[in-house]
Amino acid sequence: MSVRIAVAGTGNIARIHVEALRELGDRVTVVAGVDIDEARAREFCAAHGIPRAGADLPAVLAATRPDLVHVCTPPGAHLDAARAALAAGAHVLVEKPPTLTLREFDELAAAGPVATVFQHRFGGGVRRLRTAAFGRPLVAQCDTSWFRPQEYFDVPWRGNWHTEGGGPTMGHGIHQMDLLLAVLGEWTEVRAVARRQARRVATEDLSLALVEFANGAVASVVNSVLSPREESRLRFDFEWATVELTHLYGYGDDNWRVTPAPGHEAAVKAEWTGPDGPSGHRAQFAAVLDALEAGEPLPVTAAEARRTLSLVAAVYASAFTGRPVRPADVGPGSPFYDRMQGSGPPWEAP
Ligand SMILES: NC(=O)c1ccc[n+]([C@@H]2O[C@H](COP(=O)([O-])OP(=O)(O)OC[C@H]3O[C@@H](n4cnc5c(N)ncnc54)[C@H](O)[C@@H]3O)[C@@H](O)[C@H]2O)c1
């Protein structure tokens, strides 16, 4: 049976979605494309051979009865689109960041089961690493050092809290931080600095954080859009091996390097086996279909996506209050629960 999919929001990332879905062959059929800009929806559907285009999401869902809705709108519109999809009886997969705030995320999760796109979790290397026994994780480094020139921010919705929910911590580094958490699990405390260092934006253009984990590991995190030599990098030092991932916007098997500690060569080699293949939307969509067929929660689940969003909130909370922040500090009642910038960055102070 082919899973019937509708795409809400037919902009840039929607194209990546339908191209990745096409690679999954007859496991899926894209039945509709919806955009508040109806002309854009029509053009998109014509280009990709999708039978139904429209601007009214509930009406299109009622007419086409999809099994699954991919929400590819800007983040501020994810909650309403997900609600419409759930009301129509469909499963929901929303693009990252799932919402602009933790409050909105909790409303989303309360509306029904919603999965989030964090496509880098689904490459072979991360799947191997999550099951490999390399001893205790001791220290990790998580860097998103990217470059976005000033012109990139000239689009009105970029660089603003109310449209993007933040700068590189929320919009760019969230992928690498999500991988860090996929491997190391619950974070317990964050100390962070955020700066508006070089770009004319309302948000930060740089953040650095020290993150402590329930399993005892400690990680440093850099999120930058100021770095002319761009790189995405994760490094984990376990008791018996160093595992490094160096890439930019997605990785393959060649982007990994595993270095055993002396005396652990054979054991580490034996552990570093299992799935292979690149990260990307196609890999996640295949995992979503597997879960749908097995009647399991779709990945990435709300609990895991919330943990990543709460780390983003904690980086802002620590940077803007100058204090260490624990998960409860960004829960209901905190200004950082209602808005990622909470009480506001120091550069907004009168
Ligand atoms: N996973 C990734 O690596 C990745 C990469 C880029 C973007 N994204 C995410 O994808 C989402 C979309 O980004 P984009 O770059 O495609 O943006 P975009 O501006 O190119 O496309 C968004 C589309 O949504 C439409 N839209 C806006 N509000 C809508 C609504 N209420 N209902 C229906 N359509 C609506 C817009 O008209 C536009 O066509 C964002 O959440 C972004 O963060 C994820």
Coordinates of N, CA, C and O in Angstrom, one line a residue, residues 78-83 86 90 92 94 98-116 297-298 300-307 309 337:
H78 N 3.9 26.4 11.7 CA 3.8 24.9 11.8 C 2.7 24.5 12.7 O 2.0 23.5 12.4
L79 N 2.4 25.2 13.8 CA 1.4 24.7 14.8 C 0.0 24.7 14.1 O -0.7 23.6 14.2
D80 N -0.4 25.7 13.4 CA -1.7 25.7 12.8 C -1.8 24.6 11.7 O -2.9 23.9 11.6
A81 N -0.8 24.5 10.9 CA -0.8 23.4 9.9 C -0.9 22.1 10.5 O -1.7 21.2 10.0
A82 N -0.2 21.8 11.6 CA -0.2 20.5 12.2 C -1.5 20.2 12.8 O -2.1 19.1 12.7
R83 N -2.1 21.3 13.4 CA -3.5 21.1 14.0 C -4.5 20.7 12.9 O -5.3 19.8 13.1
L86 N -3.9 17.0 11.9 CA -4.4 16.1 12.9 C -5.9 16.0 12.9 O -6.5 15.0 13.0
A90 N -4.7 12.8 9.8 CA -3.4 12.4 9.3 C -2.3 12.4 10.3 O -2.4 13.1 11.4
V92 N 1.6 13.6 11.2 CA 2.2 14.9 10.9 C 3.8 14.8 11.1 O 4.2 14.3 12.1
V94 N 6.7 17.7 10.9 CA 7.0 19.2 10.7 C 8.5 19.4 10.5 O 9.3 18.7 11.1
P98 N 10.6 22.8 15.1 CA 9.2 22.5 15.1 C 8.3 23.7 15.4 O 7.2 23.8 14.8
T99 N 8.8 24.5 16.3 CA 8.0 25.7 16.7 C 9.0 26.8 17.0 O 10.2 26.6 17.2
L100 N 8.4 28.0 17.3 CA 9.3 29.2 17.6 C 9.6 29.2 19.1 O 10.5 29.9 19.5
T101 N 8.8 28.6 19.9 CA 9.0 28.6 21.4 C 8.7 27.3 22.0 O 8.0 26.4 21.4
L102 N 9.1 27.1 23.2 CA 8.8 25.8 24.0 C 7.3 25.8 24.3 O 6.6 24.8 24.3
R103 N 6.7 27.0 24.6 CA 5.2 27.0 24.9 C 4.5 26.5 23.7 O 3.6 25.6 23.8
E104 N 4.8 27.0 22.5 CA 4.1 26.6 21.3 C 4.4 25.1 21.0 O 3.5 24.4 20.6
F105 N 5.6 24.6 21.4 CA 5.9 23.2 21.2 C 5.0 22.3 22.0 O 4.5 21.3 21.6
D106 N 4.8 22.7 23.3 CA 3.9 22.0 24.2 C 2.5 22.0 23.7 O 1.8 20.9 23.8
E107 N 2.1 23.1 23.1 CA 0.7 23.1 22.5 C 0.7 22.1 21.3 O -0.3 21.4 21.1
L108 N 1.7 22.1 20.5 CA 1.8 21.2 19.3 C 1.7 19.8 19.8 O 0.9 19.0 19.3
A109 N 2.5 19.4 20.8 CA 2.6 18.0 21.3 C 1.3 17.6 21.9 O 0.9 16.5 21.8
A110 N 0.6 18.6 22.5 CA -0.7 18.3 23.1 C -1.8 18.1 22.1 O -2.8 17.4 22.3
A111 N -1.6 18.6 20.9 CA -2.6 18.5 19.8 C -2.7 17.0 19.3 O -3.7 16.6 18.8
G112 N -1.5 16.3 19.4 CA -1.5 15.0 18.9 C -0.1 14.6 18.6 O 0.8 15.4 18.7
P113 N 0.2 13.3 18.1 CA 1.6 12.9 17.9 C 2.1 13.6 16.6 O 1.5 13.5 15.6
V114 N 3.2 14.3 16.8 CA 3.8 15.1 15.7 C 5.3 14.8 15.7 O 6.0 14.8 16.8
A115 N 5.8 14.4 14.6 CA 7.3 14.1 14.4 C 8.0 15.3 13.8 O 7.3 16.1 13.1
T116 N 9.3 15.5 14.0 CA 10.0 16.6 13.5 C 11.1 16.1 12.6 O 11.7 15.1 12.8
P297 N 5.6 5.1 17.0 CA 5.7 6.6 16.9 C 6.7 7.0 15.8 O 7.7 6.4 15.6
L298 N 6.3 8.0 15.0 CA 7.2 8.5 13.9 C 8.4 9.2 14.5 O 8.2 10.0 15.4
V300 N 11.4 12.1 14.2 CA 11.9 12.2 15.5 C 10.8 12.6 16.4 O 10.0 13.5 16.2
T301 N 10.6 11.8 17.5 CA 9.4 12.0 18.4 C 9.4 13.3 19.1 O 10.5 14.0 19.2
A302 N 8.3 13.7 19.6 CA 8.1 14.9 20.3 C 9.1 15.0 21.5 O 9.6 16.1 21.8
A303 N 9.2 14.0 22.3 CA 10.1 14.0 23.4 C 11.5 14.4 23.1 O 12.2 15.2 23.7
E304 N 12.0 13.8 21.9 CA 13.4 14.0 21.5 C 13.5 15.4 20.9 O 14.5 16.2 21.2
A305 N 12.5 15.9 20.1 CA 12.6 17.2 19.5 C 12.5 18.3 20.6 O 13.2 19.3 20.6
R306 N 11.7 18.0 21.6 CA 11.6 19.0 22.7 C 12.9 19.2 23.5 O 13.2 20.3 23.9
R307 N 13.6 18.1 23.7 CA 14.9 18.2 24.4 C 15.8 19.1 23.6 O 16.6 19.9 24.2
L309 N 15.0 21.5 21.5 CA 14.5 22.9 21.5 C 14.7 23.5 22.9 O 15.0 24.7 23.1
Y337 N 10.5 30.3 28.2 CA 9.5 29.3 27.8 C 8.6 30.0 26.7 O 8.2 29.4 25.8

